[in-house]
Short mmCIF file of C-alpha atoms in Angstrom, two decimals:
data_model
loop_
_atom_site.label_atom_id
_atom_site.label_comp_id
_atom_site.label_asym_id
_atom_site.label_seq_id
_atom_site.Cartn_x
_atom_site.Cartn_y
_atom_site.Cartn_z
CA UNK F 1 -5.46 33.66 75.36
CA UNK F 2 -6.37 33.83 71.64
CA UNK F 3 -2.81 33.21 70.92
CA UNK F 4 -2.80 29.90 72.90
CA UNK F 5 -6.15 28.90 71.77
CA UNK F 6 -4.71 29.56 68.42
CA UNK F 7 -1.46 27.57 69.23
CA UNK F 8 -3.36 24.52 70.49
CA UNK F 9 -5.18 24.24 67.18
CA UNK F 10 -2.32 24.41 65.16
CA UNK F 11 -0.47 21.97 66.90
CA UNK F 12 -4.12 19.60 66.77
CA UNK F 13 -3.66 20.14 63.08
CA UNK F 14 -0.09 18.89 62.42
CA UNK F 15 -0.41 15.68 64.92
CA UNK F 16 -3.88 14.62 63.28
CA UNK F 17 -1.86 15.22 59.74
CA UNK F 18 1.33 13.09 61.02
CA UNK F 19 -1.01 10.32 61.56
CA UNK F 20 -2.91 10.32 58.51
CA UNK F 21 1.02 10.96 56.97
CA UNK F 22 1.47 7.52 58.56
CA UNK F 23 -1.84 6.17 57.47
CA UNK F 24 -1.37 6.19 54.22
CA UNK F 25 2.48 5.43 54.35
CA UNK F 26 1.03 1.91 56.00
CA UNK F 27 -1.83 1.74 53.88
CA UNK F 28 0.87 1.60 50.89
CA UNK F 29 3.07 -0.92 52.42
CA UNK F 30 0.28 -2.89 53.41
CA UNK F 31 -0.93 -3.01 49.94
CA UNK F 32 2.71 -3.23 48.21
CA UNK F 33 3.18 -6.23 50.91
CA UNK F 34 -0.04 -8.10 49.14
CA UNK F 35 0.90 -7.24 45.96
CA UNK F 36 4.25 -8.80 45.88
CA UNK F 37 3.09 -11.46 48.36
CA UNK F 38 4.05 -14.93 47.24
CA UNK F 39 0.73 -17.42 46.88
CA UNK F 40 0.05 -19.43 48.96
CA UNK F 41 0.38 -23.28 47.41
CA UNK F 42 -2.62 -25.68 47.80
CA UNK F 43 -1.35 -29.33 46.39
CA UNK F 44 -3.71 -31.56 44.80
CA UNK F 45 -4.50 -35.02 44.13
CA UNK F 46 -6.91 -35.72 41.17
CA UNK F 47 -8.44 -38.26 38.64
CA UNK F 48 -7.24 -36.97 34.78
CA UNK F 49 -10.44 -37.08 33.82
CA UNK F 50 -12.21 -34.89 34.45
CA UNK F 51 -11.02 -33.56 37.66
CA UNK F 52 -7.64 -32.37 36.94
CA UNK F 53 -9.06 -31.09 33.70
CA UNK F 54 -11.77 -29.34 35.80
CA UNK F 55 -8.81 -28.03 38.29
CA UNK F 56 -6.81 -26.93 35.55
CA UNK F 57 -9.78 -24.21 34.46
CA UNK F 58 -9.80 -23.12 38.12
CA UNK F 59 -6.03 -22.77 38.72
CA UNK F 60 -5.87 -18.88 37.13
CA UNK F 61 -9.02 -18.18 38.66
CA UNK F 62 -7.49 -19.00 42.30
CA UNK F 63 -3.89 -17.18 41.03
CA UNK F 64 -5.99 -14.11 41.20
CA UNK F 65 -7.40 -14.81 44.35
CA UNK F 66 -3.75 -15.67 46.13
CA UNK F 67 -3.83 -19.23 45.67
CA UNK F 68 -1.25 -21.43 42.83
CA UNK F 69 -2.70 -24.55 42.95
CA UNK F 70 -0.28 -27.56 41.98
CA UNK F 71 -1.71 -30.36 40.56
CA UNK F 72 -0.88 -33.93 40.63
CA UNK F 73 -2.09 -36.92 39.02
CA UNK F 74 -3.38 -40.35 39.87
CA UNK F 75 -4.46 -43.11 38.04
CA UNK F 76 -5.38 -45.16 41.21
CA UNK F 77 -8.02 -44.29 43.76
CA UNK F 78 -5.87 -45.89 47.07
CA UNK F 79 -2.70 -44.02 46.94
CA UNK F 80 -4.22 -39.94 46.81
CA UNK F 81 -6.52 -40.51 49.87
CA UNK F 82 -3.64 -42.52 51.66
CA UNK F 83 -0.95 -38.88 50.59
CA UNK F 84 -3.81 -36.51 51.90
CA UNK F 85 -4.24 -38.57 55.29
CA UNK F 86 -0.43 -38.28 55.83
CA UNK F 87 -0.57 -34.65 54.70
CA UNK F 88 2.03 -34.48 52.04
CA UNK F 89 -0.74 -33.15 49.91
CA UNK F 90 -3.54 -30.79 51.00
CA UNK F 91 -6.90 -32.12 49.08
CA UNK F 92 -8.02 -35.04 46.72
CA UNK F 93 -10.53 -34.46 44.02
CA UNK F 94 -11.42 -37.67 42.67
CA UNK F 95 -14.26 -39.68 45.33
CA UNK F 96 -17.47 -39.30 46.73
CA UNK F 97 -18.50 -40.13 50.18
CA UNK F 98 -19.47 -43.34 50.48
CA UNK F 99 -16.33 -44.17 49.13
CA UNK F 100 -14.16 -41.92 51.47
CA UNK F 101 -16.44 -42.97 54.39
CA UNK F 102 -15.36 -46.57 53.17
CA UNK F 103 -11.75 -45.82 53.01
CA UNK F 104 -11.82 -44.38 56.39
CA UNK F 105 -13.31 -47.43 58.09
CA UNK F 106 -10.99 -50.33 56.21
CA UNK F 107 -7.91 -47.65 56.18
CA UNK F 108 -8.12 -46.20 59.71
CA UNK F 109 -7.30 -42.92 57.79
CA UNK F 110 -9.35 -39.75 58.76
CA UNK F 111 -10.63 -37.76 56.22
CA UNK F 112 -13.54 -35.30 55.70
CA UNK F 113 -15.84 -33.94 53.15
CA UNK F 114 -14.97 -30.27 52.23
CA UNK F 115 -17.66 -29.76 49.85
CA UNK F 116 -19.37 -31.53 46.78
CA UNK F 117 -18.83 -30.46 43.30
CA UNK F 118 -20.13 -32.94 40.56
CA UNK F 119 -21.34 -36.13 39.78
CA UNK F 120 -20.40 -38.24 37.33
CA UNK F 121 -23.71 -40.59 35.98
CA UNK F 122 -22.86 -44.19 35.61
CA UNK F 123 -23.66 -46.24 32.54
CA UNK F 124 -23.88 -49.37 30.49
CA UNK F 125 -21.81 -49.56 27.49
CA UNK F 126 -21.72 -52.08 24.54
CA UNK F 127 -18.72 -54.74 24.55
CA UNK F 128 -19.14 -57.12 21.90
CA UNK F 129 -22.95 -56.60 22.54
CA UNK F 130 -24.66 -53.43 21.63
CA UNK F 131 -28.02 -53.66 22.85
CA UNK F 132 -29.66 -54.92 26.30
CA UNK F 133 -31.91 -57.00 24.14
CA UNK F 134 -29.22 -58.97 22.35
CA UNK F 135 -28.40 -59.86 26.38
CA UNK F 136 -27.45 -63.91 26.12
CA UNK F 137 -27.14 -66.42 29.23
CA UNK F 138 -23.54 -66.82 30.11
CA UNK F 139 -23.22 -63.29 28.87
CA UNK F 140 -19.95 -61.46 30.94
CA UNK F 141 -20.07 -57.98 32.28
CA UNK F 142 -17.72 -55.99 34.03
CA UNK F 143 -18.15 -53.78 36.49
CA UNK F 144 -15.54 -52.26 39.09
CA UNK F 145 -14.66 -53.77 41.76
CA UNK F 146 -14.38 -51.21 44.63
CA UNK F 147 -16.92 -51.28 47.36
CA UNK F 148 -19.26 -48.59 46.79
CA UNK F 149 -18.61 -48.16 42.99
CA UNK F 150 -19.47 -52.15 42.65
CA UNK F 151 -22.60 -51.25 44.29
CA UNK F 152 -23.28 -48.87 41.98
CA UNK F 153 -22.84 -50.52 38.97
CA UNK F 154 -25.11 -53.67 40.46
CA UNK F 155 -27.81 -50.99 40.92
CA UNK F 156 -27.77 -49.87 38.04
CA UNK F 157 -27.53 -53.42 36.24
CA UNK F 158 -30.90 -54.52 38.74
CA UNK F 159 -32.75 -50.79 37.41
CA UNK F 160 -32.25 -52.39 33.79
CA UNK F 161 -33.35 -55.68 34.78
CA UNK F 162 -30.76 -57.63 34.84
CA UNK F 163 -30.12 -59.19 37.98
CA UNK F 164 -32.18 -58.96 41.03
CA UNK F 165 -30.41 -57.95 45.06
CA UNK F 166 -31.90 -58.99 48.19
CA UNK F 167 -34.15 -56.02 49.60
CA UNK F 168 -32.26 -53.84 51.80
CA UNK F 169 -28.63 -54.49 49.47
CA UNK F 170 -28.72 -50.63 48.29
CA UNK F 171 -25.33 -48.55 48.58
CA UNK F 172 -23.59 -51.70 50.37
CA UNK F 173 -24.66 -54.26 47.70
CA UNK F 174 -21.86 -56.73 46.63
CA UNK F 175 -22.08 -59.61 43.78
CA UNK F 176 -22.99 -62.04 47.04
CA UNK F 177 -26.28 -60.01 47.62
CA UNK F 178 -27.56 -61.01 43.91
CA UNK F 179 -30.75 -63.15 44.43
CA UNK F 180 -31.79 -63.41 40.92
CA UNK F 181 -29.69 -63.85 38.02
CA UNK F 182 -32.22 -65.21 35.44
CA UNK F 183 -29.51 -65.65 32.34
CA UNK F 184 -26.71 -66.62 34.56
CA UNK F 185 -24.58 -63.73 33.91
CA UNK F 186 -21.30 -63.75 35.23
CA UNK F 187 -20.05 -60.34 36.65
CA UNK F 188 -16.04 -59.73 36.54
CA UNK F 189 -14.90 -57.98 38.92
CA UNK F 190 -12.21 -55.67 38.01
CA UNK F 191 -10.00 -52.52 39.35
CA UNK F 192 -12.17 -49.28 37.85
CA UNK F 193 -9.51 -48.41 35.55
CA UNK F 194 -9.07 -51.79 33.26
CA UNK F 195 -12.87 -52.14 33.19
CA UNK F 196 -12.87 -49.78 30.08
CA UNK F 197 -10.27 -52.07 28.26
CA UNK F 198 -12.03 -55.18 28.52
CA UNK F 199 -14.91 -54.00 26.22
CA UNK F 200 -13.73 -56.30 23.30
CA UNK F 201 -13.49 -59.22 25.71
CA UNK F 202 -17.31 -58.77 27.17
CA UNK F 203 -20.52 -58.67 26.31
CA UNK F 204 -21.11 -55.52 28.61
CA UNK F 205 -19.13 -52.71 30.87
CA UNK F 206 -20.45 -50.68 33.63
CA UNK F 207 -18.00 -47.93 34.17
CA UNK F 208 -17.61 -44.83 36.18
CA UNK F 209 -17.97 -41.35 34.65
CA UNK F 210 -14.49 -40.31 34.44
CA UNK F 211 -13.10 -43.50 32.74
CA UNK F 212 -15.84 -43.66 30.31
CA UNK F 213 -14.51 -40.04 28.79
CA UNK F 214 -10.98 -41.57 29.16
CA UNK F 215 -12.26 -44.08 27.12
CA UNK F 216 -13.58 -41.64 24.93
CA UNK F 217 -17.12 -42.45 25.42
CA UNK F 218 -19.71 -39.95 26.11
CA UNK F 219 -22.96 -41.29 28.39
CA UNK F 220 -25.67 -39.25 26.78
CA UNK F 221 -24.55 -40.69 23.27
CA UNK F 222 -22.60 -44.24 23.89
CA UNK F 223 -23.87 -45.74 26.88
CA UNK F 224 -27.19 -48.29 26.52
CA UNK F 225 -28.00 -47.09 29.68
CA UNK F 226 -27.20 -44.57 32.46
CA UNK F 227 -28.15 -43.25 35.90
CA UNK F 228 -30.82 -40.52 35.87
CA UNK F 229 -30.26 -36.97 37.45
CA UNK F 230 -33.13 -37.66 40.21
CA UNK F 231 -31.72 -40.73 41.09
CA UNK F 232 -30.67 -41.64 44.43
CA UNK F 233 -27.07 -42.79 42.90
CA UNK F 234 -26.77 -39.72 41.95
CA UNK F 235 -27.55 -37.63 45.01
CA UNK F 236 -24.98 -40.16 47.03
CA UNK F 237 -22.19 -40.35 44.81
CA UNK F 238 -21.03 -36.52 44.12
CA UNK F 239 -17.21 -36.20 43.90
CA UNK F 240 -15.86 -34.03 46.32
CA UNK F 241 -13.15 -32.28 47.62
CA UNK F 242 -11.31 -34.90 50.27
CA UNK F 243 -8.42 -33.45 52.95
CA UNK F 244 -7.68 -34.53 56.37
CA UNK F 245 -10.16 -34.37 59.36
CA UNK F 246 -9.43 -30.62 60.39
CA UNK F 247 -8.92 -28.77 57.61
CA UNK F 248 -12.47 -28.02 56.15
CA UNK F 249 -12.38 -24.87 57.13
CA UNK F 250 -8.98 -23.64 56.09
CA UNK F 251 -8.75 -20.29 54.28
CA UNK F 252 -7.03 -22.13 51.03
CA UNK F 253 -9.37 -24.76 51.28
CA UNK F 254 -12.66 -23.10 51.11
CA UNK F 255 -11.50 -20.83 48.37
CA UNK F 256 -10.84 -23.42 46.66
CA UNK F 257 -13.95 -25.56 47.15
CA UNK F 258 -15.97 -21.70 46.07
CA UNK F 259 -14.13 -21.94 42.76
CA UNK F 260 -15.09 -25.09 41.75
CA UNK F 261 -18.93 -24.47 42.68
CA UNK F 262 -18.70 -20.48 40.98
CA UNK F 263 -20.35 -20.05 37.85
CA UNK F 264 -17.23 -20.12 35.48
CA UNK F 265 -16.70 -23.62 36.35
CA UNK F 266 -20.01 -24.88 36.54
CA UNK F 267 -20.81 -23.30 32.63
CA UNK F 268 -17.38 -24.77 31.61
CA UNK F 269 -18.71 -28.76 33.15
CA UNK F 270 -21.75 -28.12 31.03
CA UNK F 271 -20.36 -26.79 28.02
CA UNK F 272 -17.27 -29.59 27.86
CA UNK F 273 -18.57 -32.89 29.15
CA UNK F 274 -21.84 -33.21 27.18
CA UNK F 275 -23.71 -34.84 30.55
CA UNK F 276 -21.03 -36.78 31.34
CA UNK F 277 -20.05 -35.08 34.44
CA UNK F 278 -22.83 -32.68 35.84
CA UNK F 279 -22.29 -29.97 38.50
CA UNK F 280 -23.61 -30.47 42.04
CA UNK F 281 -25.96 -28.16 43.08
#
């Protein structure tokens, strides 16, 4: 009896050893499998400045994680939501959402918000003119001309006294909505991009963050002046991550978004851009 009791343990011994024997061969491969795992690619649109600069400081971060991140940029706003919608890229870093919301209604196209990252303050900045005061009638600024940055930039030009909208104009506010225009300033509408190049040619520019630091300007030191952090501009317009209706959620996707919100990027926005782009909190 003692023999057999004996005999059954034993043979309780070896099995329970195969399997942990097999265990660990599969824990091995499972982790040699991950290690030599190809990454999985995430393809993005983005601005030069600063988003694919921003991007660029994340892409080792996201190698570690699993992720090579290709980047490609735009110098247009049109053309990177229009590749995401069709999905022959996965994201677009470069909008905020009143302006995706606005693409989606005139485009058709359906995109979605997969999380905020920064804003970018807007600001005045001298053409030929380098104060407010020196501000003549018949005076020219330009602003851009897309529909929510427009508004912006007329917001900001009413909060500094300018011109005057119609109550009500806010985040939808075009050049018709002006009520009062007390030196007759004529606003030139122009794509976001060339609105930096006309500074020699006008007495004033309104421009978005990004193209101001391609322009080389800096809003805390250059502009005459800018949108404040409490503003309600500034709560609206944070650039996000854009990718087709669906694909919030996706594994790539959300590690993605968690990189650009970690505290390595956020210290690098603050420690490069000198208020010119701020993180979203």
């Amino acid at each position: 009896m003692r023999k057999k009791v004996k005999a059954l343990l034993l043979t309780g011994v070896l099995v329970l050893s195969a399997f942990t024997a097999c265990g660990k061969k599969e824990n091995k491969k499972d982790v040699s499998a991950k290690e030599n795992a190809e990454p999985t690619k995430i393809t993005i649109a983005a601005s030069p400045t600063p988003h694919a600069e921003i991007l660029e400081k994340a892409k080792p971060i996201l190698l570690e994680q699993g992720y090579d991140l290709e980047i490609k940029i735009f110098d247009d706003y049109v053309l990177p939501m229009t590749v995401v919608d069709s999905g022959e890229l996965d994201a677009n870093y470069a909008v905020h959402v009143p302006y995706l919301e606005s693409f989606n209604a005139e485009q058709g196209t359906h995109l979605a918000n997969a999380g905020g990252i920064h804003y970018e303050p807007f600001g005045i900045y001298p053409g030929k003119k380098k104060d407010l005061s020196e501000i003549a009638k018949g005076d020219t600024i330009a602003v851009p001309n897309d529909t929510t940055n427009e508004a912006r930039a007329l917001l900001l030009l009413q909060d500094n006294g300018i011109i005057k909208l119609k109550d009500g104009a806010g985040l939808t506010a075009t050049v018709n909505d002006i009520v009062d225009n007390p030196n007759n300033i004529k606003i030139e509408e122009l794509e976001a991009a060339q609105v930096a190049r006309v500074r020699g040619e006008v007495a004033y520019v309104v421009l978005n963050g990004n193209y101001a630091l391609e322009a080389g300007l800096s809003v805390g030191k250059d502009s005459i002046a800018y949108e404040k952090s409490d503003s309600e501009a500034a709560k609206t317009y944070v650039n996000i991550i854009a990718v087709k209706e669906g694909h919030e959620n996706d594994e790539a996707i959300k590690a993605l978004v968690n990189v650009l919100q970690s505290q390595e990027i956020t210290d690098y926005i603050n420690e490069t851009y000198d208020g010119a782009v701020v993180p979203f909190k």
